[in-house]
XYZ file of C-alpha atoms in Angstrom:
377
model
C 127.052 207.967 271.605
C 125.943 206.557 267.937
C 127.758 203.079 268.099
C 128.994 200.509 270.316
C 130.868 197.790 268.663
C 130.787 194.543 270.649
C 133.419 191.870 270.224
C 133.494 188.438 271.973
C 136.768 186.911 271.973
C 137.895 183.290 272.788
C 141.667 182.151 272.205
C 142.190 184.102 269.124
C 144.690 186.642 270.222
C 146.317 187.720 266.891
C 142.830 187.827 264.856
C 141.473 189.908 267.828
C 144.229 192.276 267.501
C 143.625 192.806 263.848
C 140.023 193.152 264.206
C 140.210 195.880 266.985
C 142.838 197.792 264.848
C 140.380 197.672 261.903
C 137.353 198.753 264.009
C 139.351 201.680 265.619
C 139.925 203.139 262.039
C 136.486 202.590 261.064
C 135.395 204.503 264.426
C 137.714 207.579 263.586
C 134.606 209.586 262.200
C 131.901 208.079 264.501
C 131.052 209.064 268.078
C 131.645 205.133 268.838
C 133.084 202.821 271.405
C 134.591 199.156 271.487
C 133.853 196.536 274.039
C 135.774 193.488 274.149
C 134.470 190.549 276.056
C 136.694 187.687 276.719
C 135.357 184.341 277.615
C 138.375 182.996 279.840
C 140.878 182.578 277.119
C 143.738 180.487 277.845
C 146.102 182.452 275.512
C 147.320 186.050 275.933
C 144.274 188.011 274.366
C 143.731 189.889 277.689
C 147.325 190.803 277.977
C 147.361 192.004 274.434
C 144.410 194.038 274.842
C 145.829 195.772 277.981
C 149.236 196.452 276.192
C 148.217 197.434 272.677
C 144.457 199.045 273.393
C 144.668 200.166 276.996
C 141.891 202.694 276.706
C 139.276 200.067 275.164
C 136.737 198.617 277.706
C 137.672 194.755 278.414
C 135.389 192.539 280.252
C 137.100 189.585 281.387
C 134.869 186.577 282.235
C 135.903 183.786 284.498
C 134.467 180.833 282.250
C 133.595 180.286 278.818
C 129.838 181.449 279.049
C 129.070 180.886 275.387
C 128.391 183.198 272.451
C 124.904 184.460 273.483
C 125.616 185.140 277.242
C 128.991 186.854 276.324
C 127.402 189.166 273.959
C 124.442 189.976 276.223
C 127.267 190.924 278.948
C 128.666 193.421 276.353
C 125.257 194.807 275.457
C 124.494 195.747 279.170
C 127.586 197.911 279.059
C 126.984 199.709 275.731
C 125.934 203.102 275.457
C 125.542 203.586 271.647
C 122.280 204.172 269.992
C 123.261 201.370 267.514
C 124.867 198.006 268.637
C 127.123 195.930 266.240
C 127.837 192.258 267.090
C 130.992 191.658 265.496
C 133.207 188.509 265.499
C 136.998 188.756 266.493
C 137.942 187.002 263.339
C 136.755 189.566 261.061
C 138.387 192.773 259.325
C 136.120 195.897 258.482
C 136.890 198.760 256.128
C 137.358 202.048 257.146
C 134.101 203.284 255.847
C 131.836 200.274 256.769
C 130.169 201.740 259.832
C 129.595 205.083 258.142
C 128.256 203.489 254.984
C 125.656 201.526 256.848
C 124.512 204.206 259.132
C 124.107 206.854 256.601
C 122.575 204.731 253.910
C 119.115 205.186 252.442
C 117.468 201.722 252.939
C 114.361 201.466 251.156
C 112.459 200.775 254.362
C 110.697 202.910 256.910
C 113.135 203.578 259.768
C 110.725 202.254 262.270
C 110.559 198.711 260.332
C 114.274 198.242 260.193
C 115.650 195.425 262.142
C 119.065 193.903 261.927
C 121.636 194.999 258.986
C 124.249 192.786 257.679
C 126.841 193.020 255.103
C 128.566 191.376 252.228
C 130.911 189.141 254.006
C 134.118 187.444 251.947
C 136.354 184.755 253.330
C 140.513 184.959 253.538
C 140.902 184.360 249.765
C 138.191 186.917 248.694
C 135.412 184.755 248.095
C 131.719 185.659 249.201
C 130.338 183.793 252.110
C 126.859 182.969 251.309
C 125.601 182.507 254.940
C 125.994 186.550 254.984
C 122.218 186.341 254.038
C 119.757 183.543 254.498
C 116.131 182.649 254.598
C 114.261 181.260 257.744
C 115.185 177.623 258.032
C 111.847 176.109 258.257
C 111.650 172.262 258.087
C 111.448 172.751 254.114
C 114.161 175.118 253.811
C 116.434 173.269 256.225
C 115.846 169.932 254.302
C 116.898 171.719 250.919
C 120.065 172.686 252.427
C 120.771 169.588 254.308
C 120.426 167.468 251.339
C 121.975 170.013 248.693
C 118.799 170.382 246.854
C 119.519 174.190 246.262
C 122.498 173.079 244.106
C 120.663 170.542 242.065
C 117.996 173.296 241.388
C 119.581 176.479 241.543
C 117.326 178.287 239.292
C 113.995 177.460 241.375
C 113.005 180.018 244.325
C 111.561 176.589 245.768
C 114.772 175.386 246.519
C 116.910 178.458 246.992
C 115.548 179.960 249.972
C 118.295 178.870 252.500
C 120.834 181.517 251.041
C 118.160 183.801 250.338
C 119.043 183.782 246.773
C 115.978 186.146 245.717
C 118.932 188.590 245.917
C 122.605 188.094 244.427
C 125.585 189.139 246.789
C 125.842 192.254 244.776
C 122.298 193.300 245.491
C 120.947 194.995 248.776
C 117.515 193.840 250.096
C 115.579 192.015 252.557
C 117.041 188.988 254.078
C 115.242 187.071 257.004
C 118.318 185.644 258.774
C 121.764 187.304 259.226
C 124.980 185.828 260.641
C 126.333 186.556 264.087
C 129.840 187.488 262.639
C 128.322 191.002 261.637
C 124.862 192.372 263.058
C 124.030 196.129 263.378
C 120.748 196.834 265.094
C 119.432 199.736 267.440
C 120.295 198.985 271.059
C 116.611 199.431 272.114
C 115.480 196.742 269.509
C 118.221 194.260 271.023
C 116.825 195.037 274.588
C 113.373 194.478 273.167
C 113.692 191.079 271.778
C 115.946 190.168 274.965
C 119.042 189.864 273.291
C 120.679 186.334 272.253
C 118.968 183.562 273.844
C 121.385 182.046 276.583
C 119.742 178.702 276.316
C 121.777 178.409 273.270
C 125.359 177.929 273.736
C 126.464 178.712 270.284
C 125.703 178.083 266.268
C 121.914 178.907 266.157
C 121.965 181.963 268.264
C 122.126 184.186 265.208
C 119.261 182.411 263.355
C 116.995 182.780 266.792
C 117.990 186.386 267.114
C 116.996 187.111 263.710
C 113.977 185.265 263.740
C 112.968 186.995 267.279
C 113.555 190.401 265.289
C 111.194 189.315 262.427
C 108.543 188.127 264.969
C 108.569 191.736 266.445
C 107.190 193.200 263.095
C 110.732 194.362 261.977
C 112.482 193.579 258.592
C 116.126 192.383 258.393
C 118.377 193.706 255.557
C 121.239 192.680 253.691
C 123.498 195.727 252.553
C 125.826 194.758 249.857
C 127.799 198.051 249.386
C 130.604 197.341 252.076
C 132.494 194.154 252.424
C 133.869 192.698 255.736
C 136.473 190.009 255.799
C 135.148 186.742 258.113
C 137.959 184.342 258.248
C 135.679 181.819 260.267
C 136.092 178.998 262.568
C 138.776 180.715 264.425
C 137.071 179.903 267.679
C 136.110 176.453 266.816
C 137.743 173.236 266.101
C 135.385 170.946 264.016
C 135.720 167.825 266.233
C 133.100 165.600 268.085
C 132.286 168.447 270.529
C 131.478 170.745 267.522
C 129.177 168.202 266.025
C 127.401 167.732 269.217
C 126.846 171.312 269.908
C 125.774 171.974 266.366
C 122.910 169.206 266.422
C 121.848 170.628 269.896
C 121.891 174.168 268.475
C 119.525 173.226 265.694
C 117.234 171.077 267.713
C 117.048 174.150 270.244
C 115.811 176.322 267.444
C 113.248 174.164 266.118
C 111.924 173.048 269.476
C 111.596 176.944 270.506
C 109.859 177.939 267.339
C 108.133 175.076 265.471
C 105.487 172.676 266.336
C 106.816 169.616 267.844
C 106.380 166.463 265.790
C 107.896 163.178 266.241
C 108.442 162.666 262.566
C 109.808 166.112 262.004
C 112.062 165.588 265.146
C 113.443 162.657 263.784
C 114.360 164.255 260.476
C 116.119 167.025 262.077
C 118.196 164.809 264.424
C 119.278 162.697 261.166
C 119.565 165.960 258.942
C 121.630 168.068 261.825
C 123.874 165.023 262.360
C 124.563 164.678 258.728
C 125.107 168.305 258.221
C 127.459 168.489 261.095
C 129.462 165.546 259.784
C 129.757 167.306 256.433
C 130.618 170.684 257.950
C 133.654 168.522 259.715
C 134.525 166.861 256.734
C 134.930 169.912 254.894
C 137.812 170.928 256.976
C 141.369 170.170 255.419
C 144.401 171.732 256.973
C 146.816 170.755 254.270
C 149.110 173.576 253.641
C 149.276 174.900 250.181
C 153.121 174.992 248.745
C 153.949 178.880 247.994
C 156.062 179.271 244.910
C 156.282 183.178 245.157
C 155.539 185.763 247.698
C 154.327 189.303 246.457
C 154.536 192.028 249.348
C 152.982 195.436 248.916
C 154.526 198.094 250.944
C 155.124 201.704 250.491
C 157.980 201.774 252.716
C 161.501 199.855 252.722
C 159.858 196.756 254.323
C 162.060 193.514 254.304
C 160.204 190.206 255.256
C 162.012 187.314 256.067
C 160.168 184.931 253.751
C 161.178 181.484 252.746
C 161.168 182.035 249.033
C 161.293 183.990 245.882
C 159.563 187.683 247.077
C 158.592 190.470 244.822
C 158.057 193.714 246.466
C 155.582 196.496 245.104
C 154.707 199.798 246.419
C 151.496 200.482 244.360
C 148.444 197.813 244.175
C 148.045 198.715 240.534
C 151.269 197.138 239.596
C 149.920 193.706 240.220
C 148.927 191.984 237.082
C 146.980 188.792 237.817
C 148.573 186.666 235.149
C 150.532 183.992 237.407
C 149.801 180.339 237.214
C 151.808 179.345 240.111
C 150.704 179.627 243.865
C 151.165 183.248 245.147
C 151.081 184.622 248.692
C 150.324 188.032 248.594
C 151.119 190.009 251.799
C 149.710 193.529 252.786
C 151.403 196.028 254.897
C 148.473 197.347 256.580
C 150.398 200.450 257.575
C 150.825 201.384 253.922
C 147.304 200.443 252.813
C 143.840 200.841 253.853
C 141.801 197.792 254.886
C 139.135 199.100 252.502
C 142.219 198.915 249.439
C 142.881 195.629 251.025
C 139.437 194.330 250.898
C 138.697 195.546 247.235
C 141.920 193.971 246.014
C 141.124 190.593 247.500
C 137.600 190.763 245.788
C 139.028 192.025 242.423
C 141.879 189.230 242.157
C 140.267 186.395 243.748
C 141.974 183.196 242.386
C 142.446 179.541 243.475
C 146.326 180.257 242.780
C 146.396 183.301 245.199
C 146.252 183.423 249.093
C 146.675 186.627 251.220
C 148.008 187.733 254.513
C 147.860 191.129 256.279
C 151.034 192.327 257.934
C 150.505 193.829 261.350
C 153.590 195.914 261.834
C 152.764 196.822 265.496
C 153.332 193.357 266.706
C 155.416 192.160 263.645
C 153.204 189.322 262.508
C 151.356 188.086 259.205
C 147.883 186.752 259.353
C 145.124 185.162 256.987
C 143.221 182.271 256.081
C 143.657 180.098 252.937
C 140.054 178.475 252.994
C 136.854 179.276 254.482
C 136.474 175.737 256.094
C 139.994 175.841 257.856
C 141.464 177.624 260.689
C 143.536 180.555 259.847
C 147.275 180.861 259.949
C 149.400 183.315 262.023
C 153.143 183.685 261.208
C 155.297 185.683 263.844
C 158.052 187.557 262.047
């Protein structure tokens, strides 16, 4: 078997359904498998999986064992030569895995570590955390105090987001994000998988760094884009702040020499950073002036407002000044076409939703700092 896609779920039933649907389509020309691990969700995620995807392997944990342990449980069951760690709040294009597995990366194959890809949010905007540098004390300092924004042209200050390459350039990137990580299963096992001492948040940084320490090179691949809605399994409350600080302190204690001054700086810095992340969350709803629905069928959605239907994506002209909600019928268009449209037409006045016909709901996210939205039709 060539590829095992591991999806760890916690209380995101609708995002999980869309994710698995997209992965199924992306594996049509690959000898692969999907493994879903559920961390004791209180919603009907497991019931949905059994009804909608009865042939897919589902592992039901009796407790929320955290991101590292949950993924390690899935990896133990995997049969593929390669693993892809994938968040449930993602959507992959039909050719995502084929492109990566068949790509001619300019690194000796024996040296390739983790491969990441271009990630966009629910409005089509690039997510900079798709490629990062090792958060050494200095690099973390430049991030926490936003020095990379003040000195955007200086390589001395822009290492956190690996700005030696742009979002549209493939190249070496030391740290990749846990929303999408593709690597050889043998390498995953060699470095011990995710460190289960870390409940969440710095686990992808730690795994990336462990792979680097093993002598491999991590790589950002820009030629395929994946939607990552972000934050679906996390509410940014006091517990979020506590776990984020603990995660960053875990990474530094594990990999860097202990220093009282540095430890104090990191405690203050991680606290400020977690407060900043919490304050970024804004759940104000945008008032939609008009809906645009793309479908090749005679689809009729009961939307509250002016609605225009198009049967072809090229019919859309990005000259609207009002707030638009664009809805894609995923039975009419491929995820690759949808993702390309979102990247081409990203605009502060446009939000996007995907209509999943099999379960009759629309799903999407209007902001990378907010939780997404599910509209049951």
